Amino acid sequence: MSSGPGAEPRRRRFAPGPALTLAWAVATAVLIGLGLWQLQRLAWKTELIARAAQQAGGPAAPLPPGPLDPRSLDFTRLEVHGRYLPGGGVALGLLTRDGRTGSRLLAPFRLDDGRVLLVDRGFVPEPLLAEALAADPPEAPRTLEGVARAGVAGRSLLGPEPDRVLPRWWEPDLAAIGRHKGLAVEPVLLVLERPEPGSAPFPAPRPVPVDLPNPHLGYALTWLGLAGVLQVFYILMGRRRAQEERP
């Protein structure tokens, strides 16, 4: 039933106003869009991790000829034949394994086709590292099987300078390590997972974990949660503005 003349107008319980509504709509669309994009990234990264695990656990393949794409080869199991180059190795990183601090030992390996790979031969404790770096690797030709990992393109801005005296690099900057050794090396690192004959107990390789970070679900929940918080804020502000308009 309609109100008669002189009746009191209905009081509004929600009056956000056009400016607040426009800001809410734009911000909500952006936040939801970011959340949906992160869900797409989650699906992509999940598929990438599954493919990497399948490649790392699959049969070993020969190194492809020609220029290498480190991204497509990342986590691919490879089998190569050649011999280690003399001149000592290079340490990579600083880590703790089984309560002992040390580094991974890298050594250049020349393939039968002339290309050079850096090979991660495994972990060496810090007290044995200087001796391991100075020692020449095995001379005889051999077949190596391992998992390819892509290097990094240059040192990160916040990363420390490599120690070229020891020598030790903190990141797998393969091109820089190759220059230090006077070699043009391929842009992938071959990580051994099993000890080589006669190398026990060190260097000690281990299976390569597929440790690709996948934080996208948390990012998606954050953006969508902010959209929900914004919805609550919009409702509260609309109700507050309606109360302020009352005579």
Tab-separated table of C-alpha atoms in Angstrom:
chain	number	residue	atom	x	y	z
A	1	MET	CA	0.000	0.000	0.000
A	2	SER	CA	1.411	3.388	-1.032
A	3	SER	CA	1.996	6.125	1.471
A	4	GLY	CA	-0.430	9.003	1.509
A	5	PRO	CA	0.423	12.675	1.182
A	6	GLY	CA	2.530	13.954	3.996
A	7	ALA	CA	3.712	10.491	4.991
A	8	GLU	CA	7.312	10.208	6.156
A	9	PRO	CA	9.596	9.043	3.282
A	10	ARG	CA	11.135	5.587	3.600
A	11	ARG	CA	14.515	5.709	5.238
A	12	ARG	CA	17.320	4.174	3.240
A	13	ARG	CA	19.394	1.545	5.021
A	14	PHE	CA	22.143	1.430	2.363
A	15	ALA	CA	23.353	4.496	0.485
A	16	PRO	CA	26.986	4.104	-0.661
A	17	GLY	CA	26.814	6.848	-3.271
A	18	PRO	CA	28.126	6.729	-6.858
A	19	ALA	CA	31.776	7.540	-6.092
A	20	LEU	CA	32.159	4.783	-3.509
A	21	THR	CA	30.266	2.314	-5.708
A	22	LEU	CA	32.501	3.069	-8.684
A	23	ALA	CA	35.679	2.679	-6.608
A	24	TRP	CA	34.374	-0.568	-5.116
A	25	ALA	CA	33.441	-1.986	-8.522
A	26	VAL	CA	36.802	-1.171	-10.102
A	27	ALA	CA	38.846	-2.453	-7.136
A	28	THR	CA	36.754	-5.642	-6.878
A	29	ALA	CA	37.159	-6.357	-10.589
A	30	VAL	CA	40.923	-5.902	-10.305
A	31	LEU	CA	41.241	-8.116	-7.213
A	32	ILE	CA	39.073	-10.882	-8.639
A	33	GLY	CA	40.980	-10.675	-11.920
A	34	LEU	CA	44.283	-11.069	-10.064
A	35	GLY	CA	42.878	-14.008	-8.109
A	36	LEU	CA	41.689	-15.780	-11.251
A	37	TRP	CA	45.045	-15.118	-12.939
A	38	GLN	CA	46.842	-16.732	-9.996
A	39	LEU	CA	44.535	-19.760	-10.273
A	40	GLN	CA	45.570	-20.050	-13.923
A	41	ARG	CA	49.212	-19.795	-12.850
A	42	LEU	CA	48.547	-22.505	-10.251
A	43	ALA	CA	47.270	-24.875	-12.941
A	44	TRP	CA	50.242	-24.043	-15.179
A	45	LYS	CA	52.814	-24.550	-12.401
A	46	THR	CA	51.173	-27.793	-11.238
A	47	GLU	CA	51.388	-29.155	-14.769
A	48	LEU	CA	54.994	-27.944	-15.049
A	49	ILE	CA	55.989	-29.715	-11.814
A	50	ALA	CA	54.290	-32.933	-12.910
A	51	ARG	CA	56.082	-32.795	-16.274
A	52	ALA	CA	59.430	-32.093	-14.581
A	53	ALA	CA	58.963	-35.064	-12.234
A	54	GLN	CA	58.112	-37.276	-15.207
A	55	GLN	CA	61.182	-36.105	-17.135
A	56	ALA	CA	63.503	-36.536	-14.158
A	57	GLY	CA	62.199	-40.047	-13.515
A	58	GLY	CA	62.131	-41.129	-17.154
A	59	PRO	CA	64.742	-42.894	-19.245
A	60	ALA	CA	67.977	-41.081	-20.003
A	61	ALA	CA	68.220	-39.394	-23.399
A	62	PRO	CA	71.274	-38.122	-25.277
A	63	LEU	CA	72.029	-34.419	-25.253
A	64	PRO	CA	70.251	-32.816	-28.232
A	65	PRO	CA	72.539	-31.529	-30.995
A	66	GLY	CA	72.927	-27.843	-31.757
A	67	PRO	CA	72.143	-24.880	-29.473
A	68	LEU	CA	70.501	-25.946	-26.226
A	69	ASP	CA	67.360	-24.470	-24.697
A	70	PRO	CA	67.960	-24.682	-20.928
A	71	ARG	CA	64.276	-24.180	-20.087
A	72	SER	CA	63.074	-27.091	-22.201
A	73	LEU	CA	65.886	-29.310	-20.887
A	74	ASP	CA	65.382	-28.433	-17.210
A	75	PHE	CA	64.866	-31.661	-15.189
A	76	THR	CA	65.476	-33.850	-18.262
A	77	ARG	CA	67.427	-37.048	-17.588
A	78	LEU	CA	70.480	-37.206	-19.844
A	79	GLU	CA	73.213	-39.666	-20.695
A	80	VAL	CA	76.472	-38.296	-22.101
A	81	HIS	CA	79.846	-39.756	-23.029
A	82	GLY	CA	83.219	-37.997	-22.880
A	83	ARG	CA	85.934	-37.205	-20.380
A	84	TYR	CA	86.568	-34.737	-17.587
A	85	LEU	CA	88.946	-31.877	-18.332
A	86	PRO	CA	91.978	-31.398	-16.089
A	87	GLY	CA	92.486	-28.255	-14.039
A	88	GLY	CA	90.464	-28.781	-10.893
A	89	GLY	CA	86.873	-27.996	-10.065
A	90	VAL	CA	84.640	-25.192	-8.835
A	91	ALA	CA	82.491	-25.121	-5.685
A	92	LEU	CA	78.824	-24.158	-5.904
A	93	GLY	CA	76.890	-22.772	-2.968
A	94	LEU	CA	77.138	-23.487	0.743
A	95	LEU	CA	74.799	-26.059	2.256
A	96	THR	CA	74.442	-28.421	5.183
A	97	ARG	CA	73.977	-32.126	4.602
A	98	ASP	CA	73.783	-34.732	7.351
A	99	GLY	CA	75.066	-32.176	9.843
A	100	ARG	CA	78.126	-31.252	7.727
A	101	THR	CA	78.665	-27.941	5.934
A	102	GLY	CA	80.060	-28.002	2.432
A	103	SER	CA	79.510	-27.280	-1.261
A	104	ARG	CA	78.675	-29.017	-4.500
A	105	LEU	CA	81.696	-29.852	-6.647
A	106	LEU	CA	81.467	-28.863	-10.328
A	107	ALA	CA	83.853	-30.111	-13.010
A	108	PRO	CA	83.993	-29.450	-16.783
A	109	PHE	CA	83.257	-32.473	-18.966
A	110	ARG	CA	84.053	-32.521	-22.701
A	111	LEU	CA	81.623	-34.569	-24.766
A	112	ASP	CA	82.647	-36.682	-27.715
A	113	ASP	CA	81.227	-33.998	-30.045
A	114	GLY	CA	83.468	-31.318	-28.487
A	115	ARG	CA	80.885	-29.497	-26.415
A	116	VAL	CA	81.603	-28.877	-22.725
A	117	LEU	CA	79.157	-29.414	-19.879
A	118	LEU	CA	79.624	-28.512	-16.250
A	119	VAL	CA	78.905	-31.596	-14.142
A	120	ASP	CA	77.728	-31.413	-10.534
A	121	ARG	CA	79.586	-34.397	-9.075
A	122	GLY	CA	78.032	-34.081	-5.611
A	123	PHE	CA	78.538	-32.750	-2.105
A	124	VAL	CA	81.960	-32.271	-0.498
A	125	PRO	CA	82.324	-31.264	3.206
A	126	GLU	CA	84.076	-27.978	3.863
A	127	PRO	CA	87.224	-29.496	5.469
A	128	LEU	CA	87.817	-31.563	2.312
A	129	LEU	CA	86.735	-28.927	-0.194
A	130	ALA	CA	90.082	-27.233	-0.959
A	131	GLU	CA	91.725	-30.585	-1.653
A	132	ALA	CA	88.813	-31.728	-3.822
A	133	LEU	CA	88.893	-28.485	-5.827
A	134	ALA	CA	92.621	-28.769	-6.480
A	135	ALA	CA	92.527	-32.435	-7.481
A	136	ASP	CA	92.132	-33.386	-11.131
A	137	PRO	CA	88.986	-35.425	-11.900
A	138	PRO	CA	89.236	-38.965	-13.306
A	139	GLU	CA	91.016	-39.073	-16.677
A	140	ALA	CA	89.460	-42.099	-18.375
A	141	PRO	CA	86.541	-41.662	-20.785
A	142	ARG	CA	83.217	-42.417	-19.148
A	143	THR	CA	79.467	-42.361	-19.572
A	144	LEU	CA	77.572	-40.117	-17.163
A	145	GLU	CA	73.882	-40.129	-16.382
A	146	GLY	CA	72.227	-37.278	-14.542
A	147	VAL	CA	69.514	-34.645	-14.531
A	148	ALA	CA	69.904	-31.407	-16.467
A	149	ARG	CA	69.289	-28.169	-14.599
A	150	ALA	CA	69.148	-24.731	-16.155
A	151	GLY	CA	71.654	-22.185	-14.919
A	152	VAL	CA	71.002	-18.539	-14.108
A	153	ALA	CA	71.639	-15.637	-16.446
A	154	GLY	CA	74.182	-13.640	-14.481
A	155	ARG	CA	74.582	-12.894	-10.799
A	156	SER	CA	71.571	-11.498	-8.967
A	157	LEU	CA	71.895	-7.884	-7.853
A	158	LEU	CA	71.697	-8.777	-4.156
A	159	GLY	CA	73.860	-11.880	-4.413
A	160	PRO	CA	77.450	-11.915	-3.118
A	161	GLU	CA	80.413	-11.853	-5.430
A	162	PRO	CA	81.914	-15.276	-6.180
A	163	ASP	CA	85.104	-16.245	-4.408
A	164	ARG	CA	87.450	-16.728	-7.356
A	165	VAL	CA	90.375	-17.660	-5.113
A	166	LEU	CA	88.842	-20.814	-3.651
A	167	PRO	CA	86.961	-20.782	-6.184
A	168	ARG	CA	83.268	-20.816	-5.149
A	169	TRP	CA	80.170	-19.487	-6.902
A	170	TRP	CA	76.983	-18.895	-4.948
A	171	GLU	CA	74.656	-19.264	-7.940
A	172	PRO	CA	74.850	-21.536	-11.003
A	173	ASP	CA	76.001	-18.783	-13.355
A	174	LEU	CA	77.354	-21.329	-15.816
A	175	ALA	CA	78.649	-18.811	-18.363
A	176	ALA	CA	80.669	-16.959	-15.685
A	177	ILE	CA	82.054	-20.211	-14.304
A	178	GLY	CA	83.009	-21.217	-17.844
A	179	ARG	CA	84.825	-17.917	-18.358
A	180	HIS	CA	86.688	-18.476	-15.093
A	181	LYS	CA	87.812	-21.854	-16.413
A	182	GLY	CA	88.586	-20.435	-19.868
A	183	LEU	CA	85.874	-22.570	-21.481
A	184	ALA	CA	82.705	-22.042	-23.502
A	185	VAL	CA	80.221	-24.222	-21.594
A	186	GLU	CA	76.675	-25.246	-22.439
A	187	PRO	CA	73.838	-23.466	-20.577
A	188	VAL	CA	72.760	-26.572	-18.622
A	189	LEU	CA	74.296	-28.230	-15.585
A	190	LEU	CA	74.349	-32.036	-15.462
A	191	VAL	CA	73.630	-33.106	-11.877
A	192	LEU	CA	74.743	-36.632	-11.021
A	193	GLU	CA	72.502	-38.694	-8.743
A	194	ARG	CA	74.730	-41.734	-8.175
A	195	PRO	CA	78.360	-41.898	-7.027
A	196	GLU	CA	80.940	-42.417	-9.724
A	197	PRO	CA	83.219	-45.471	-9.474
A	198	GLY	CA	86.073	-44.785	-7.099
A	199	SER	CA	84.682	-41.457	-5.819
A	200	ALA	CA	83.191	-42.664	-2.508
A	201	PRO	CA	82.613	-41.247	0.014
A	202	PHE	CA	82.981	-37.803	-1.592
A	203	PRO	CA	81.848	-36.151	-3.765
A	204	ALA	CA	78.474	-37.570	-2.747
A	205	PRO	CA	75.602	-36.983	-5.195
A	206	ARG	CA	71.943	-37.353	-4.301
A	207	PRO	CA	68.668	-37.651	-6.267
A	208	VAL	CA	67.525	-34.328	-7.704
A	209	PRO	CA	64.281	-33.118	-6.085
A	210	VAL	CA	61.705	-31.345	-8.215
A	211	ASP	CA	61.659	-28.308	-5.944
A	212	LEU	CA	59.964	-25.734	-8.166
A	213	PRO	CA	58.099	-23.262	-5.925
A	214	ASN	CA	54.331	-23.152	-6.365
A	215	PRO	CA	52.909	-20.361	-4.170
A	216	HIS	CA	50.083	-19.431	-6.549
A	217	LEU	CA	47.249	-20.908	-4.469
A	218	GLY	CA	48.253	-18.680	-1.564
A	219	TYR	CA	48.441	-15.669	-3.878
A	220	ALA	CA	44.997	-16.459	-5.301
A	221	LEU	CA	43.458	-16.783	-1.839
A	222	THR	CA	45.067	-13.490	-0.836
A	223	TRP	CA	43.617	-11.543	-3.776
A	224	LEU	CA	40.174	-13.149	-3.491
A	225	GLY	CA	40.225	-12.636	0.278
A	226	LEU	CA	40.972	-8.946	-0.231
A	227	ALA	CA	38.004	-8.773	-2.599
A	228	GLY	CA	35.833	-10.240	0.175
A	229	VAL	CA	37.176	-7.759	2.731
A	230	LEU	CA	36.473	-4.930	0.289
A	231	GLN	CA	32.874	-6.173	-0.067
A	232	VAL	CA	32.384	-5.998	3.704
A	233	PHE	CA	33.945	-2.512	3.819
A	234	TYR	CA	31.638	-1.349	1.006
A	235	ILE	CA	28.533	-2.582	2.829
A	236	LEU	CA	29.572	-1.005	6.126
A	237	MET	CA	30.369	2.337	4.497
A	238	GLY	CA	27.075	2.293	2.602
A	239	ARG	CA	25.120	1.700	5.780
A	240	ARG	CA	27.068	4.357	7.658
A	241	ARG	CA	26.427	6.907	4.928
A	242	ALA	CA	22.696	6.064	4.995
A	243	GLN	CA	22.584	6.695	8.745
A	244	GLU	CA	24.376	10.023	8.345
A	245	GLU	CA	21.769	11.144	5.811
A	246	ARG	CA	18.894	10.649	8.254
A	247	PRO	CA	17.414	13.899	9.618
